[in-house]
Amino acid sequence: MKVCIHRGTQEIGGTCIEIESAGQRIVLDVGLPLNADRDVDARSFLPDVKGFANPDDSLLAALISHPHQDHFGLAQFLPPQIPVIIGEAAHNILRSATFFTPSGADFKRTIYLQDQETIEIGPFEITPYLVDHSAYDAYSILISANGKRLFYSGDFRAHGRKAKLFQNMINNPPKDIDVLLMEGTTIGRGNPEDKFQTEDELIPEFVEYFDSTQGLCLAWCSGQNIDRLVTIYKACKAVNRQFIIDLYTAEILRATGNPSLPQGHWKDIRVFLPKSQKYQVIEQKLFDISNQYRNNRIYPENLSREASNSVMLFRPSMSKDLEAIGCLDGASLTYSIWEGYLEMDQQKPFLDWLESNQILMKKIHTSGHASISDLKDFSNALNPKKLIPIHSFETDQFPDFFKNVELKEDGKWWEVE
Ligand SMILES: [Zn+2]
């Protein structure tokens, strides 16, 4: 078995790993680089893999570990006959997203992953392990071929709503791993000793902030961070406020196929259509989608009246709508995505907007990725012959924390020994 990490040995995002055995190949993740210039045709970031630009029979499949842009974002440019291996809920989420944002995907040929059920493709045996991550339906992947075993961690953590999966993995790890490709997103961010808050530990923080707010509570969070939506929903219940989500988020929650997750038709949830989504519904004739939530819709003219008993899922793209509606008296904002995002220049106008509307902001967040101490437990349990760092800006620091580390370079082939 031979491996080439096309992107990921020095960076977070744009992950793409090609694996070859007996002249046949599969690819793990086809991600969009985080620093990709949006004015440049994204297709130009496709790694140099035989079969990506033009079909090639030796490329058997592309596997997507989870539905985050930096892992699937370039897969839409592959020839449609290449099978895409992905979780079914993950694919449904990406498909639902295509109606509302350019960052969805709808693959023509799919093979669905199921937790710990092995798929055979050519010389490869592929066994997925469902993991705890801020993306729904995320997997680590064990690949066996020609007597060698490679384990790809994908993105994962141990403090989310599926933390039990991490414990199961540590207690009963796959054996005889020759190579572990392990993510290290949090390395170099903060103190190595940091313990991360669990999702449940965030609930009282939300509760306190919602309780101290007179008007509308805005909650800025990704509509695809299902764990966090559950956290916010639980806090809403605790303070007796309804949870207002937008149509896009309602559809993402429905796409999970998991009826125990909050849904747009539940009685304490309301569905709001910002203008942009209203236009999308009209233009694309998505009335079947919007009509599902007919009984739970909340309209602009009612927002002011209901502000003080509501928490609204929010993104900066909605700020103009809400200002025009005039429902922001006494409003507050909780910020629940990666902290670094707020420091980017492009967020300056939004911060100014908050100030001009006198909206106070509080960060309430925990990482979608494992802490260093959890990464240590993970790598010790899997006990690989070699640990190859991936998905980190600080791969040079891996030898400080883990055993048997070997650094690789993007674009270079190496043999699994
Ligand atoms: Zn991810």
Coordinates of C-alpha atoms and ligand atoms in Angstrom, one line a residue:
M1 CA 0.0 0.0 0.0
K2 CA 1.3 3.4 -1.0
V3 CA 0.1 6.8 0.1
C4 CA 0.3 10.4 -1.1
I5 CA -1.0 13.2 1.0
H6 CA -1.8 15.8 -1.7
R7 CA -2.8 18.5 0.9
G8 CA -2.8 18.5 4.7
T9 CA 0.7 17.8 5.9
Q10 CA 1.2 21.5 6.7
E11 CA -2.3 22.9 6.9
I12 CA -5.9 22.7 8.2
G13 CA -8.2 22.3 5.3
G14 CA -8.1 21.1 1.7
T15 CA -7.5 17.6 2.9
C16 CA -6.8 15.0 0.1
I17 CA -5.1 11.6 0.6
E18 CA -4.5 9.2 -2.3
I19 CA -4.0 5.5 -1.5
E20 CA -2.7 2.9 -4.0
S21 CA -2.6 -0.8 -3.9
A22 CA -2.1 -3.3 -6.8
G23 CA -2.4 -0.5 -9.3
Q24 CA -5.8 0.6 -8.0
R25 CA -6.5 3.7 -6.0
I26 CA -9.0 5.4 -3.7
V27 CA -9.0 9.0 -2.4
L28 CA -9.8 10.0 1.2
D29 CA -11.5 13.5 1.2
V30 CA -11.4 16.1 -1.6
G31 CA -11.5 19.3 0.5
L32 CA -11.5 22.9 -0.4
P33 CA -8.4 24.7 1.1
L34 CA -9.4 27.2 3.8
N35 CA -7.3 29.9 2.2
A36 CA -8.8 29.4 -1.3
D37 CA -9.4 32.7 -3.1
R38 CA -13.1 32.9 -3.8
D39 CA -12.5 34.9 -7.0
V40 CA -10.5 32.0 -8.4
D41 CA -12.3 29.1 -10.1
A42 CA -12.3 26.5 -7.2
R43 CA -11.7 23.8 -9.8
S44 CA -8.1 25.0 -10.1
F45 CA -7.5 23.8 -6.5
L46 CA -8.2 20.2 -7.4
P47 CA -5.1 18.1 -6.5
D48 CA -3.2 16.4 -9.2
V49 CA -4.8 12.9 -9.0
K50 CA -5.1 10.7 -12.0
G51 CA -8.8 10.4 -12.7
F52 CA -9.9 13.8 -11.2
A53 CA -9.7 15.8 -14.4
N54 CA -10.6 12.9 -16.7
P55 CA -12.1 9.5 -15.8
D56 CA -9.5 6.8 -15.1
D57 CA -10.5 3.2 -14.4
S58 CA -7.8 2.7 -11.7
L59 CA -9.5 5.4 -9.5
L60 CA -12.1 3.3 -7.7
A61 CA -13.8 5.9 -5.4
A62 CA -13.5 9.1 -3.5
L63 CA -14.4 8.8 0.2
I64 CA -15.7 11.9 2.1
S65 CA -15.1 11.5 5.9
H66 CA -17.6 14.2 6.9
P67 CA -19.7 17.1 5.4
H68 CA -17.3 20.0 6.1
Q69 CA -16.1 22.1 3.1
D70 CA -12.5 21.6 3.9
H71 CA -13.1 17.8 3.4
F72 CA -15.7 17.6 0.6
G73 CA -15.6 21.1 -1.1
L74 CA -13.9 20.0 -4.3
A75 CA -15.6 16.7 -4.8
Q76 CA -18.3 18.3 -6.9
F77 CA -15.8 18.8 -9.7
L78 CA -14.9 15.1 -10.0
P79 CA -16.2 13.1 -13.0
P80 CA -19.8 12.1 -12.0
Q81 CA -19.1 8.4 -12.6
I82 CA -16.6 8.2 -9.7
P83 CA -18.5 6.7 -6.8
V84 CA -18.5 8.9 -3.7
I85 CA -18.4 7.0 -0.4
I86 CA -20.1 9.0 2.4
G87 CA -22.5 8.7 5.3
E88 CA -26.1 8.8 4.1
A89 CA -27.2 11.6 6.5
A90 CA -24.0 13.5 5.5
H91 CA -25.0 13.3 1.9
N92 CA -28.6 14.3 2.6
I93 CA -27.4 17.3 4.5
L94 CA -25.2 18.4 1.6
R95 CA -28.0 17.8 -0.8
S96 CA -30.4 19.9 1.2
A97 CA -27.9 22.7 1.5
T98 CA -27.6 23.0 -2.3
F99 CA -31.0 24.8 -2.4
F100 CA -29.7 27.6 -0.2
T101 CA -25.9 27.9 -0.5
P102 CA -23.2 27.2 -3.0
S103 CA -21.5 25.0 -0.3
G104 CA -23.7 22.0 -0.7
A105 CA -23.2 19.0 -3.0
D106 CA -25.3 16.3 -4.7
F107 CA -23.3 13.3 -5.8
K108 CA -24.7 11.1 -8.6
R109 CA -23.2 7.7 -7.6
T110 CA -22.9 7.1 -3.9
I111 CA -22.0 4.2 -1.5
Y112 CA -23.1 4.9 2.0
L113 CA -21.0 4.3 5.1
Q114 CA -22.4 2.6 8.1
D115 CA -20.6 2.5 11.5
Q116 CA -18.1 -0.4 11.6
E117 CA -19.5 -2.1 8.5
T118 CA -16.7 -3.1 6.1
I119 CA -17.0 -2.2 2.4
E120 CA -14.8 -4.0 -0.1
I121 CA -13.7 -2.0 -3.2
G122 CA -11.0 -3.5 -5.4
P123 CA -8.0 -4.4 -3.1
F124 CA -9.3 -2.2 -0.3
E125 CA -11.3 -3.1 2.8
I126 CA -12.8 0.1 4.2
T127 CA -14.2 0.1 7.7
P128 CA -15.7 3.4 9.0
Y129 CA -16.0 4.4 12.7
L130 CA -18.6 6.9 13.5
V131 CA -17.0 9.7 15.5
D132 CA -17.8 12.7 17.7
H133 CA -17.3 15.9 15.7
S134 CA -19.0 19.3 15.0
A135 CA -20.1 17.9 11.6
Y136 CA -22.9 15.4 11.7
D137 CA -22.3 11.8 10.5
A138 CA -18.5 12.0 10.6
Y139 CA -16.2 9.0 10.4
S140 CA -12.7 7.8 11.0
I141 CA -11.6 5.3 8.4
L142 CA -9.6 2.1 8.6
I143 CA -8.2 1.0 5.3
S144 CA -6.7 -2.5 4.8
A145 CA -4.9 -3.7 1.7
N146 CA -2.2 -6.1 0.9
G147 CA -1.7 -7.0 4.6
K148 CA -1.2 -3.4 5.7
R149 CA -3.5 -1.3 7.8
L150 CA -3.9 2.5 7.7
F151 CA -6.2 4.4 10.1
Y152 CA -7.3 7.9 9.1
S153 CA -8.7 9.8 12.1
G154 CA -10.7 12.4 10.0
D155 CA -11.8 15.2 12.3
F156 CA -12.9 14.3 15.7
R157 CA -13.3 15.3 19.4
A158 CA -14.1 13.7 22.7
H159 CA -16.3 16.4 24.4
G160 CA -19.3 16.6 22.1
R161 CA -22.7 14.9 22.2
K162 CA -21.2 11.7 20.8
A163 CA -18.3 11.6 23.3
K164 CA -19.2 8.0 24.1
L165 CA -17.9 7.0 20.6
F166 CA -14.5 8.3 21.6
Q167 CA -14.5 6.2 24.8
N168 CA -15.6 3.1 22.9
M169 CA -12.7 3.7 20.5
I170 CA -10.2 4.1 23.3
N171 CA -11.5 1.0 25.2
N172 CA -11.6 -1.2 22.1
P173 CA -9.3 0.3 19.5
P174 CA -8.6 -1.4 16.1
K175 CA -5.5 -3.5 16.4
D176 CA -2.2 -3.7 14.4
I177 CA -2.2 -0.3 12.9
D178 CA 0.8 0.3 10.7
V179 CA 0.1 4.0 10.0
L180 CA -2.2 6.5 11.8
L181 CA -2.9 9.7 9.9
M182 CA -4.1 11.9 12.8
E183 CA -5.6 15.4 12.8
G184 CA -4.1 18.0 15.1
T185 CA -6.3 21.1 14.5
T186 CA -6.0 22.4 18.1
I187 CA -2.2 22.1 18.3
G188 CA -0.7 25.5 18.6
R189 CA -4.1 27.1 19.5
G190 CA -4.0 27.9 23.2
N191 CA -2.4 26.0 26.1
P192 CA -1.5 22.3 25.5
E193 CA -2.9 21.5 29.0
D194 CA -6.3 23.0 28.2
K195 CA -9.4 20.9 28.8
F196 CA -12.3 21.7 26.6
Q197 CA -15.8 22.4 27.8
T198 CA -18.4 19.8 26.9
E199 CA -21.5 20.7 24.9
D200 CA -23.6 20.2 28.1
E201 CA -21.3 22.6 30.0
L202 CA -22.2 25.3 27.6
I203 CA -25.9 25.1 28.4
P204 CA -25.8 27.1 31.7
E205 CA -23.7 29.8 30.0
F206 CA -26.4 30.2 27.3
V207 CA -29.1 30.1 30.0
E208 CA -27.5 32.9 32.0
Y209 CA -27.0 35.1 29.0
F210 CA -30.5 34.5 27.6
D211 CA -32.0 35.2 31.0
S212 CA -30.1 38.5 31.3
T213 CA -31.4 39.7 27.9
Q214 CA -34.5 41.8 27.7
G215 CA -35.2 41.5 24.0
L216 CA -34.4 39.1 21.2
C217 CA -31.4 36.7 21.8
L218 CA -29.5 36.1 18.6
A219 CA -27.4 33.0 18.5
W220 CA -24.7 33.0 15.8
C221 CA -23.9 29.4 15.0
S222 CA -23.5 27.2 11.9
G223 CA -26.8 25.7 10.8
Q224 CA -24.9 22.5 10.3
N225 CA -23.4 22.3 13.8
I226 CA -26.1 20.0 15.0
D227 CA -24.6 19.4 18.5
R228 CA -24.6 23.1 19.1
L229 CA -28.2 23.5 17.8
V230 CA -29.2 20.9 20.4
T231 CA -27.2 22.8 23.1
I232 CA -29.0 26.1 22.3
Y233 CA -32.4 24.3 22.1
K234 CA -31.9 22.9 25.5
A235 CA -31.0 26.3 26.9
C236 CA -34.2 27.7 25.2
K237 CA -36.2 25.1 27.1
A238 CA -34.6 26.1 30.4
V239 CA -35.4 29.8 30.0
N240 CA -38.8 29.2 28.4
R241 CA -38.1 30.9 25.1
Q242 CA -39.0 29.5 21.7
F243 CA -36.2 28.7 19.3
I244 CA -36.5 30.5 15.9
I245 CA -34.5 28.8 13.1
D246 CA -34.4 29.7 9.5
L247 CA -35.7 27.5 6.7
Y248 CA -32.2 26.3 5.7
T249 CA -31.5 25.1 9.2
A250 CA -34.9 23.4 9.5
E251 CA -34.1 21.5 6.3
I252 CA -30.6 20.5 7.6
L253 CA -32.2 19.2 10.8
R254 CA -34.7 17.3 8.7
A255 CA -32.0 15.9 6.4
T256 CA -30.3 14.2 9.4
G257 CA -33.2 11.7 9.3
N258 CA -32.9 11.7 13.1
P259 CA -36.4 12.4 14.6
S260 CA -35.0 12.9 18.1
L261 CA -33.1 16.0 17.0
P262 CA -35.0 19.4 17.2
Q263 CA -37.2 19.8 14.1
G264 CA -38.9 22.7 12.5
H265 CA -42.4 21.3 13.1
W266 CA -41.9 21.0 16.9
K267 CA -44.2 23.2 19.0
D268 CA -41.5 25.2 20.7
I269 CA -39.6 25.8 17.4
R270 CA -40.5 28.5 14.8
V271 CA -39.3 28.8 11.3
F272 CA -38.3 32.2 9.9
L273 CA -37.5 33.0 6.3
P274 CA -35.0 35.8 5.9
K275 CA -35.6 37.7 2.6
S276 CA -32.8 35.9 0.8
Q277 CA -34.4 32.5 1.6
K278 CA -37.9 33.8 0.6
Y279 CA -36.5 34.7 -2.8
Q280 CA -34.8 31.3 -3.1
V281 CA -38.1 29.6 -2.4
I282 CA -39.9 31.7 -5.0
E283 CA -37.2 31.5 -7.7
Q284 CA -36.6 27.8 -7.3
K285 CA -40.3 27.0 -6.6
L286 CA -39.4 25.3 -3.3
F287 CA -42.9 25.6 -2.0
D288 CA -43.0 21.9 -1.0
I289 CA -40.1 22.6 1.3
S290 CA -41.5 25.8 2.9
N291 CA -45.0 24.4 3.2
Q292 CA -43.8 21.7 5.5
Y293 CA -43.3 24.4 8.2
R294 CA -46.5 26.3 7.4
N295 CA -47.9 25.9 10.9
N296 CA -44.7 27.0 12.6
R297 CA -43.7 30.0 10.5
I298 CA -43.0 33.2 12.2
Y299 CA -43.4 36.3 10.0
P300 CA -41.5 39.6 10.2
E301 CA -44.5 41.6 11.5
N302 CA -44.7 39.3 14.6
L303 CA -41.0 39.3 15.5
S304 CA -41.0 42.5 17.7
R305 CA -43.9 41.2 19.7
E306 CA -42.3 37.9 20.3
A307 CA -38.7 39.1 20.7
S308 CA -38.6 38.8 24.5
N309 CA -39.7 35.2 24.4
S310 CA -37.5 34.0 21.6
V311 CA -33.9 32.9 20.8
M312 CA -33.1 33.3 17.1
L313 CA -30.5 31.4 15.2
F314 CA -28.5 34.1 13.4
R315 CA -25.9 34.8 10.8
P316 CA -24.6 38.2 9.8
S317 CA -26.3 37.9 6.4
M318 CA -29.6 38.4 8.4
S319 CA -28.6 41.6 10.1
K320 CA -30.1 43.9 7.5
D321 CA -33.4 42.0 7.6
L322 CA -33.7 42.3 11.3
E323 CA -32.7 45.9 11.4
A324 CA -35.4 46.8 8.9
I325 CA -38.0 44.7 10.8
G326 CA -37.1 46.7 13.9
C327 CA -37.0 43.9 16.4
L328 CA -33.6 44.6 18.0
D329 CA -34.5 46.7 21.0
G330 CA -32.7 45.1 24.0
A331 CA -31.3 42.3 21.8
S332 CA -28.1 40.4 22.6
L333 CA -25.8 38.0 20.6
T334 CA -24.1 34.8 21.5
Y335 CA -21.1 33.9 19.3
S336 CA -20.7 30.2 18.8
I337 CA -18.2 29.5 16.1
W338 CA -14.4 29.4 15.9
E339 CA -13.0 32.5 17.6
G340 CA -10.4 33.2 14.9
Y341 CA -13.2 33.9 12.4
L342 CA -14.2 37.0 14.3
E343 CA -10.7 38.5 14.1
M344 CA -10.7 38.5 10.3
D345 CA -10.9 41.9 8.6
Q346 CA -14.1 40.9 6.7
Q347 CA -16.0 40.8 10.1
K348 CA -15.3 44.5 10.8
P349 CA -18.5 45.8 9.3
F350 CA -20.5 43.3 11.3
L351 CA -18.9 44.3 14.5
D352 CA -19.6 47.9 13.7
W353 CA -23.2 46.9 13.0
L354 CA -23.5 45.3 16.4
E355 CA -22.2 48.5 18.0
S356 CA -24.5 50.8 16.1
N357 CA -27.5 48.6 17.2
Q358 CA -26.2 48.4 20.8
I359 CA -26.1 44.6 20.7
L360 CA -23.8 43.1 23.3
M361 CA -22.0 40.0 22.3
K362 CA -20.7 37.0 24.4
K363 CA -18.6 34.1 23.0
I364 CA -20.0 30.8 24.1
H365 CA -18.2 28.0 22.2
T366 CA -16.2 24.8 22.4
S367 CA -14.0 23.4 19.8
G368 CA -15.2 20.8 17.2
H369 CA -11.7 19.1 17.5
A370 CA -10.0 17.0 20.1
S371 CA -7.8 18.6 22.8
I372 CA -4.1 17.6 22.9
S373 CA -4.8 15.4 26.0
D374 CA -7.5 13.6 24.1
L375 CA -5.3 13.2 21.0
K376 CA -2.7 11.6 23.3
D377 CA -5.2 9.1 24.7
F378 CA -6.4 8.4 21.1
S379 CA -2.9 7.8 19.7
N380 CA -1.8 5.8 22.7
A381 CA -4.9 3.5 22.3
L382 CA -4.3 2.9 18.6
N383 CA -0.6 2.5 19.2
P384 CA 0.5 2.8 15.5
K385 CA 3.9 1.8 14.2
K386 CA 3.9 5.3 12.6
L387 CA 1.9 8.4 13.3
I388 CA 1.7 10.8 10.4
P389 CA 0.4 14.3 11.3
I390 CA -2.3 15.8 9.1
H391 CA -4.8 18.7 9.3
S392 CA -2.7 21.0 11.4
F393 CA -0.8 24.2 11.0
E394 CA 1.7 22.9 13.6
T395 CA 2.6 19.5 12.4
D396 CA 6.2 20.2 13.5
Q397 CA 5.0 20.1 17.1
F398 CA 3.6 16.5 16.9
P399 CA 6.8 14.9 18.2
D400 CA 6.5 17.0 21.4
F401 CA 3.3 15.2 22.2
F402 CA 3.1 11.8 20.5
K403 CA 5.2 8.7 19.9
N404 CA 6.5 7.3 16.6
V405 CA 5.8 10.5 14.7
E406 CA 7.1 10.8 11.1
L407 CA 6.5 14.1 9.2
K408 CA 5.6 13.9 5.5
E409 CA 5.4 16.4 2.7
D410 CA 2.5 17.3 0.4
G411 CA 2.6 15.6 -2.9
K412 CA 5.2 12.9 -2.1
W413 CA 4.4 9.1 -2.3
W414 CA 5.5 6.8 0.4
E415 CA 5.1 3.1 1.2
V416 CA 3.2 1.8 4.3
E417 CA 5.7 -0.5 5.9
Ligands
ZN1 ZN -14.4 19.0 10.2

